[in-house]
């Protein structure tokens, strides 16, 4: 157990639908990062939050949005889902914004869009 | 495009050292080298990082060449549980919120440890 909790572990939904993925960072960590990993692809950075504020944006589609709440958990909202959105979505956390530390990843949410 | 180049796959015998190479010829002076591994679709696991000195921890050793254009991750006594995809990443270290946009994960090296 890495200390980063992601729910749900698996999600199957239809095209056009909207889903919410949840992430609870490791205790004491203020930064949350979201990544997408499609089949046989490297991890793609989506977005980072630090203490409730958006800090960096990567290749995140306009159909996707995220937020970090006062209790530091984060949600990634995916809407108007397409087949190509099927992927593993990982959340990672770190103690501070852009410190030297490595990230701690959760076990991911596997999203399947049918 | 990934800023690092790694062989797509490697094999290693159980109990032997696994040496995983990484080329990062365009690395900048303020960029660290990080290594992570991912075991069969689990979340990536941080292994080690370094700037220019060799580093060692309980998991692995990291050897960075003097010109910093390449590095080698060494698993001294590989076990079957070390079978995973190993990612080498360069990451600038500055207290700058934009740095994470520059984190580019390639496809890594798929290491198979054989009995």
mmCIF file of C-alpha atoms in Angstrom:
data_model
loop_
_atom_site.group_PDB
_atom_site.id
_atom_site.type_symbol
_atom_site.label_atom_id
_atom_site.label_comp_id
_atom_site.label_asym_id
_atom_site.label_seq_id
_atom_site.Cartn_x
_atom_site.Cartn_y
_atom_site.Cartn_z
ATOM 1 C CA UNK A 1 0.000 0.000 0.000
ATOM 2 C CA UNK A 2 1.621 3.216 -1.216
ATOM 3 C CA UNK A 3 -0.609 5.470 0.871
ATOM 4 C CA UNK A 4 -2.230 7.010 -2.211
ATOM 5 C CA UNK A 5 -5.805 5.753 -2.571
ATOM 6 C CA UNK A 6 -7.674 5.742 -5.839
ATOM 7 C CA UNK A 7 -11.288 4.799 -6.348
ATOM 8 C CA UNK A 8 -12.849 3.082 -8.091
ATOM 9 C CA UNK A 9 -10.327 0.488 -9.232
ATOM 10 C CA UNK A 10 -12.337 -0.395 -12.300
ATOM 11 C CA UNK A 11 -14.978 1.514 -14.204
ATOM 12 C CA UNK A 12 -16.929 0.504 -17.286
ATOM 13 C CA UNK A 13 -19.129 3.079 -18.932
ATOM 14 C CA UNK A 14 -20.664 3.953 -22.263
ATOM 15 C CA UNK A 15 -19.581 6.557 -24.777
ATOM 16 C CA UNK A 16 -20.956 10.002 -24.092
ATOM 17 C CA UNK A 17 -21.149 9.447 -20.357
ATOM 18 C CA UNK A 18 -19.385 11.297 -17.547
ATOM 19 C CA UNK A 19 -17.345 9.750 -14.744
ATOM 20 C CA UNK A 20 -15.470 10.972 -11.698
ATOM 21 C CA UNK A 21 -12.250 9.432 -10.471
ATOM 22 C CA UNK A 22 -11.144 10.062 -6.931
ATOM 23 C CA UNK A 23 -7.726 10.266 -5.343
ATOM 24 C CA UNK A 24 -6.676 10.640 -1.720
ATOM 25 C CA UNK A 25 -3.023 11.616 -1.443
ATOM 26 C CA UNK A 26 -0.547 10.176 1.018
ATOM 27 C CA UNK A 27 -0.893 11.689 4.467
ATOM 28 C CA UNK A 28 0.951 15.005 4.597
ATOM 29 C CA UNK A 29 1.335 15.367 0.839
ATOM 30 C CA UNK A 30 0.001 18.604 -0.617
ATOM 31 C CA UNK A 31 0.566 17.992 -4.318
ATOM 32 C CA UNK A 32 -1.581 15.733 -6.457
ATOM 33 C CA UNK A 33 -0.791 14.759 -10.037
ATOM 34 C CA UNK A 34 -3.004 12.986 -12.555
ATOM 35 C CA UNK A 35 -1.642 10.777 -15.328
ATOM 36 C CA UNK A 36 -3.226 8.828 -18.153
ATOM 37 C CA UNK A 37 -1.725 5.616 -19.498
ATOM 38 C CA UNK A 38 -3.272 4.158 -22.613
ATOM 39 C CA UNK A 39 -2.552 0.612 -23.723
ATOM 40 C CA UNK A 40 1.147 0.159 -24.443
ATOM 41 C CA UNK A 41 1.785 3.869 -23.989
ATOM 42 C CA UNK A 42 3.897 5.828 -21.588
ATOM 43 C CA UNK A 43 2.349 7.911 -18.881
ATOM 44 C CA UNK A 44 0.909 11.217 -20.029
ATOM 45 C CA UNK A 45 0.845 14.015 -17.497
ATOM 46 C CA UNK A 46 -2.592 15.599 -17.262
ATOM 47 C CA UNK A 47 -2.674 18.108 -14.425
ATOM 48 C CA UNK A 48 -1.208 18.979 -11.033
ATOM 49 C CA UNK A 49 -2.746 20.581 -7.970
ATOM 50 C CA UNK A 50 -0.940 21.930 -4.968
ATOM 51 C CA UNK A 51 -2.842 22.728 -1.785
ATOM 52 C CA UNK A 52 -6.058 23.292 -3.691
ATOM 53 C CA UNK A 53 -4.655 25.323 -6.558
ATOM 54 C CA UNK A 54 -3.929 24.238 -10.104
ATOM 55 C CA UNK A 55 -0.170 24.384 -10.641
ATOM 56 C CA UNK A 56 0.563 22.806 -13.975
ATOM 57 C CA UNK A 57 -1.340 21.512 -16.950
ATOM 58 C CA UNK A 58 -0.239 18.887 -19.393
ATOM 59 C CA UNK A 59 -2.042 17.191 -22.237
ATOM 60 C CA UNK A 60 -5.470 17.376 -20.669
ATOM 61 C CA UNK A 61 -8.470 17.505 -22.958
ATOM 62 C CA UNK A 62 -11.090 20.194 -22.539
ATOM 63 C CA UNK A 63 -13.593 17.423 -21.789
ATOM 64 C CA UNK A 64 -11.561 16.618 -18.701
ATOM 65 C CA UNK A 65 -11.376 18.679 -15.547
ATOM 66 C CA UNK A 66 -10.031 18.247 -12.066
ATOM 67 C CA UNK A 67 -10.039 19.871 -8.672
ATOM 68 C CA UNK A 68 -8.448 19.475 -5.280
ATOM 69 C CA UNK A 69 -10.589 19.937 -2.224
ATOM 70 C CA UNK A 70 -9.721 21.490 1.164
ATOM 71 C CA UNK A 71 -9.110 18.033 2.618
ATOM 72 C CA UNK A 72 -6.575 17.601 -0.223
ATOM 73 C CA UNK A 73 -8.332 14.787 -1.994
ATOM 74 C CA UNK A 74 -8.701 15.301 -5.722
ATOM 75 C CA UNK A 75 -11.224 14.355 -8.366
ATOM 76 C CA UNK A 76 -10.732 13.971 -12.085
ATOM 77 C CA UNK A 77 -13.896 14.451 -14.103
ATOM 78 C CA UNK A 78 -14.097 12.956 -17.573
ATOM 79 C CA UNK A 79 -17.090 13.887 -19.713
ATOM 80 C CA UNK A 80 -18.456 13.092 -23.171
ATOM 81 C CA UNK A 81 -16.414 9.939 -23.008
ATOM 82 C CA UNK A 82 -15.023 8.409 -26.162
ATOM 83 C CA UNK A 83 -13.655 4.944 -26.833
ATOM 84 C CA UNK A 84 -10.159 6.422 -26.928
ATOM 85 C CA UNK A 85 -10.466 7.557 -23.337
ATOM 86 C CA UNK A 86 -10.170 3.958 -22.207
ATOM 87 C CA UNK A 87 -6.979 3.871 -20.183
ATOM 88 C CA UNK A 88 -5.423 3.557 -16.786
ATOM 89 C CA UNK A 89 -5.626 6.775 -14.815
ATOM 90 C CA UNK A 90 -3.063 7.229 -12.097
ATOM 91 C CA UNK A 91 -2.887 9.720 -9.312
ATOM 92 C CA UNK A 92 0.390 10.531 -7.609
ATOM 93 C CA UNK A 93 1.234 12.725 -4.661
ATOM 94 C CA UNK A 94 4.272 14.446 -3.258
ATOM 95 C CA UNK A 95 5.021 16.433 -0.164
ATOM 96 C CA UNK A 96 5.421 19.813 -1.797
ATOM 97 C CA UNK A 97 5.298 21.631 -5.069
ATOM 98 C CA UNK A 98 8.137 20.494 -7.250
ATOM 99 C CA UNK A 99 10.526 19.289 -4.630
ATOM 100 C CA UNK A 100 13.287 16.898 -5.456
ATOM 101 C CA UNK A 101 11.326 13.972 -3.999
ATOM 102 C CA UNK A 102 9.965 11.260 -6.179
ATOM 103 C CA UNK A 103 6.238 10.892 -6.515
ATOM 104 C CA UNK A 104 4.125 8.232 -4.809
ATOM 105 C CA UNK A 105 1.597 6.696 -7.151
ATOM 106 C CA UNK A 106 -1.724 5.079 -6.421
ATOM 107 C CA UNK A 107 -2.753 1.772 -7.943
ATOM 108 C CA UNK A 108 -4.834 3.459 -10.615
ATOM 109 C CA UNK A 109 -8.353 3.377 -12.008
ATOM 110 C CA UNK A 110 -8.898 1.299 -15.110
ATOM 111 C CA UNK A 111 -11.512 3.018 -17.254
ATOM 112 C CA UNK A 112 -13.158 1.115 -20.060
ATOM 113 C CA UNK A 113 -15.452 3.008 -22.405
ATOM 114 C CA UNK A 114 -17.737 0.798 -24.488
ATOM 115 C CA UNK B 1 9.285 13.220 -27.765
ATOM 116 C CA UNK B 2 10.883 11.534 -24.795
ATOM 117 C CA UNK B 3 14.077 13.151 -23.613
ATOM 118 C CA UNK B 4 15.508 9.751 -22.735
ATOM 119 C CA UNK B 5 16.292 6.665 -24.765
ATOM 120 C CA UNK B 6 16.092 3.182 -23.282
ATOM 121 C CA UNK B 7 16.266 -0.278 -24.831
ATOM 122 C CA UNK B 8 12.746 -1.684 -25.159
ATOM 123 C CA UNK B 9 13.524 -4.932 -23.387
ATOM 124 C CA UNK B 10 16.193 -6.774 -21.433
ATOM 125 C CA UNK B 11 16.615 -10.143 -19.778
ATOM 126 C CA UNK B 12 18.440 -10.970 -16.597
ATOM 127 C CA UNK B 13 19.037 -14.181 -14.685
ATOM 128 C CA UNK B 14 17.735 -14.336 -11.155
ATOM 129 C CA UNK B 15 20.442 -13.488 -8.629
ATOM 130 C CA UNK B 16 22.569 -11.632 -11.146
ATOM 131 C CA UNK B 17 22.961 -7.892 -11.457
ATOM 132 C CA UNK B 18 20.615 -6.130 -13.846
ATOM 133 C CA UNK B 19 22.158 -3.091 -15.525
ATOM 134 C CA UNK B 20 19.609 -0.891 -17.236
ATOM 135 C CA UNK B 21 21.024 1.854 -19.471
ATOM 136 C CA UNK B 22 19.508 5.207 -20.291
ATOM 137 C CA UNK B 23 20.681 7.882 -22.691
ATOM 138 C CA UNK B 24 19.793 11.495 -21.947
ATOM 139 C CA UNK B 25 22.183 13.356 -24.199
ATOM 140 C CA UNK B 26 20.220 16.616 -24.109
ATOM 141 C CA UNK B 27 20.049 16.813 -20.340
ATOM 142 C CA UNK B 28 20.395 20.314 -18.889
ATOM 143 C CA UNK B 29 22.500 21.302 -15.941
ATOM 144 C CA UNK B 30 19.514 21.638 -13.631
ATOM 145 C CA UNK B 31 17.841 18.372 -14.594
ATOM 146 C CA UNK B 32 17.813 15.337 -12.369
ATOM 147 C CA UNK B 33 17.630 11.757 -13.578
ATOM 148 C CA UNK B 34 14.808 9.761 -12.011
ATOM 149 C CA UNK B 35 14.060 6.080 -12.225
ATOM 150 C CA UNK B 36 10.678 4.496 -11.650
ATOM 151 C CA UNK B 37 9.360 1.036 -12.301
ATOM 152 C CA UNK B 38 5.898 -0.280 -13.064
ATOM 153 C CA UNK B 39 4.955 -3.836 -12.294
ATOM 154 C CA UNK B 40 2.193 -5.118 -14.547
ATOM 155 C CA UNK B 41 -0.171 -2.116 -14.721
ATOM 156 C CA UNK B 42 0.286 -1.210 -11.068
ATOM 157 C CA UNK B 43 1.135 2.374 -10.205
ATOM 158 C CA UNK B 44 4.729 3.330 -10.971
ATOM 159 C CA UNK B 45 7.111 3.038 -8.046
ATOM 160 C CA UNK B 46 9.883 5.528 -7.395
ATOM 161 C CA UNK B 47 13.310 3.887 -7.262
ATOM 162 C CA UNK B 48 16.078 6.470 -7.136
ATOM 163 C CA UNK B 49 17.222 9.793 -8.533
ATOM 164 C CA UNK B 50 20.458 11.715 -8.955
ATOM 165 C CA UNK B 51 21.994 14.862 -10.351
ATOM 166 C CA UNK B 52 25.622 14.094 -11.061
ATOM 167 C CA UNK B 53 26.932 11.911 -8.274
ATOM 168 C CA UNK B 54 26.340 8.203 -8.094
ATOM 169 C CA UNK B 55 23.560 7.282 -5.730
ATOM 170 C CA UNK B 56 22.641 4.126 -3.839
ATOM 171 C CA UNK B 57 19.645 3.171 -1.769
ATOM 172 C CA UNK B 58 18.080 -0.025 -0.544
ATOM 173 C CA UNK B 59 16.556 -0.734 -3.934
ATOM 174 C CA UNK B 60 19.239 0.115 -6.464
ATOM 175 C CA UNK B 61 22.314 2.052 -7.477
ATOM 176 C CA UNK B 62 22.421 4.837 -10.030
ATOM 177 C CA UNK B 63 25.577 5.505 -11.987
ATOM 178 C CA UNK B 64 25.661 8.771 -13.940
ATOM 179 C CA UNK B 65 28.460 9.392 -16.428
ATOM 180 C CA UNK B 66 30.703 12.366 -15.899
ATOM 181 C CA UNK B 67 29.221 14.222 -18.871
ATOM 182 C CA UNK B 68 25.743 13.318 -17.539
ATOM 183 C CA UNK B 69 24.600 12.193 -20.963
ATOM 184 C CA UNK B 70 23.795 8.689 -19.824
ATOM 185 C CA UNK B 71 23.135 6.686 -16.716
ATOM 186 C CA UNK B 72 22.755 3.095 -15.587
ATOM 187 C CA UNK B 73 20.381 1.720 -13.018
ATOM 188 C CA UNK B 74 21.819 -1.299 -11.257
ATOM 189 C CA UNK B 75 19.731 -3.876 -9.436
ATOM 190 C CA UNK B 76 22.532 -5.771 -7.691
ATOM 191 C CA UNK B 77 20.771 -9.099 -7.186
ATOM 192 C CA UNK B 78 17.711 -9.270 -9.373
ATOM 193 C CA UNK B 79 14.758 -11.330 -8.214
ATOM 194 C CA UNK B 80 11.649 -12.476 -10.047
ATOM 195 C CA UNK B 81 9.763 -9.644 -8.342
ATOM 196 C CA UNK B 82 11.978 -7.143 -10.159
ATOM 197 C CA UNK B 83 10.302 -8.073 -13.445
ATOM 198 C CA UNK B 84 8.770 -4.758 -14.510
ATOM 199 C CA UNK B 85 8.966 -1.853 -16.921
ATOM 200 C CA UNK B 86 11.691 0.574 -15.833
ATOM 201 C CA UNK B 87 11.366 4.237 -16.742
ATOM 202 C CA UNK B 88 14.217 6.720 -16.884
ATOM 203 C CA UNK B 89 13.047 10.336 -16.748
ATOM 204 C CA UNK B 90 14.803 13.671 -16.636
ATOM 205 C CA UNK B 91 13.191 16.382 -14.625
ATOM 206 C CA UNK B 92 14.283 19.947 -14.017
ATOM 207 C CA UNK B 93 14.612 20.899 -10.408
ATOM 208 C CA UNK B 94 13.555 24.442 -9.896
ATOM 209 C CA UNK B 95 10.823 25.699 -7.686
ATOM 210 C CA UNK B 96 8.700 26.342 -10.725
ATOM 211 C CA UNK B 97 5.159 25.196 -11.112
ATOM 212 C CA UNK B 98 5.628 24.606 -14.812
ATOM 213 C CA UNK B 99 8.229 21.905 -14.415
ATOM 214 C CA UNK B 100 5.800 19.045 -14.386
ATOM 215 C CA UNK B 101 4.720 19.815 -17.907
ATOM 216 C CA UNK B 102 8.170 18.773 -18.943
ATOM 217 C CA UNK B 103 8.016 15.347 -17.367
ATOM 218 C CA UNK B 104 7.957 13.048 -20.347
ATOM 219 C CA UNK B 105 7.629 9.346 -19.776
ATOM 220 C CA UNK B 106 8.861 7.163 -22.604
ATOM 221 C CA UNK B 107 8.035 3.511 -23.042
ATOM 222 C CA UNK B 108 10.780 2.367 -20.690
ATOM 223 C CA UNK B 109 12.663 -0.924 -20.613
ATOM 224 C CA UNK B 110 10.731 -4.105 -19.986
ATOM 225 C CA UNK B 111 12.998 -6.173 -17.747
ATOM 226 C CA UNK B 112 12.352 -9.887 -17.524
ATOM 227 C CA UNK B 113 14.105 -11.662 -14.671
ATOM 228 C CA UNK B 114 14.336 -15.347 -15.458
ATOM 229 C CA UNK B 115 14.710 -18.192 -12.940
#
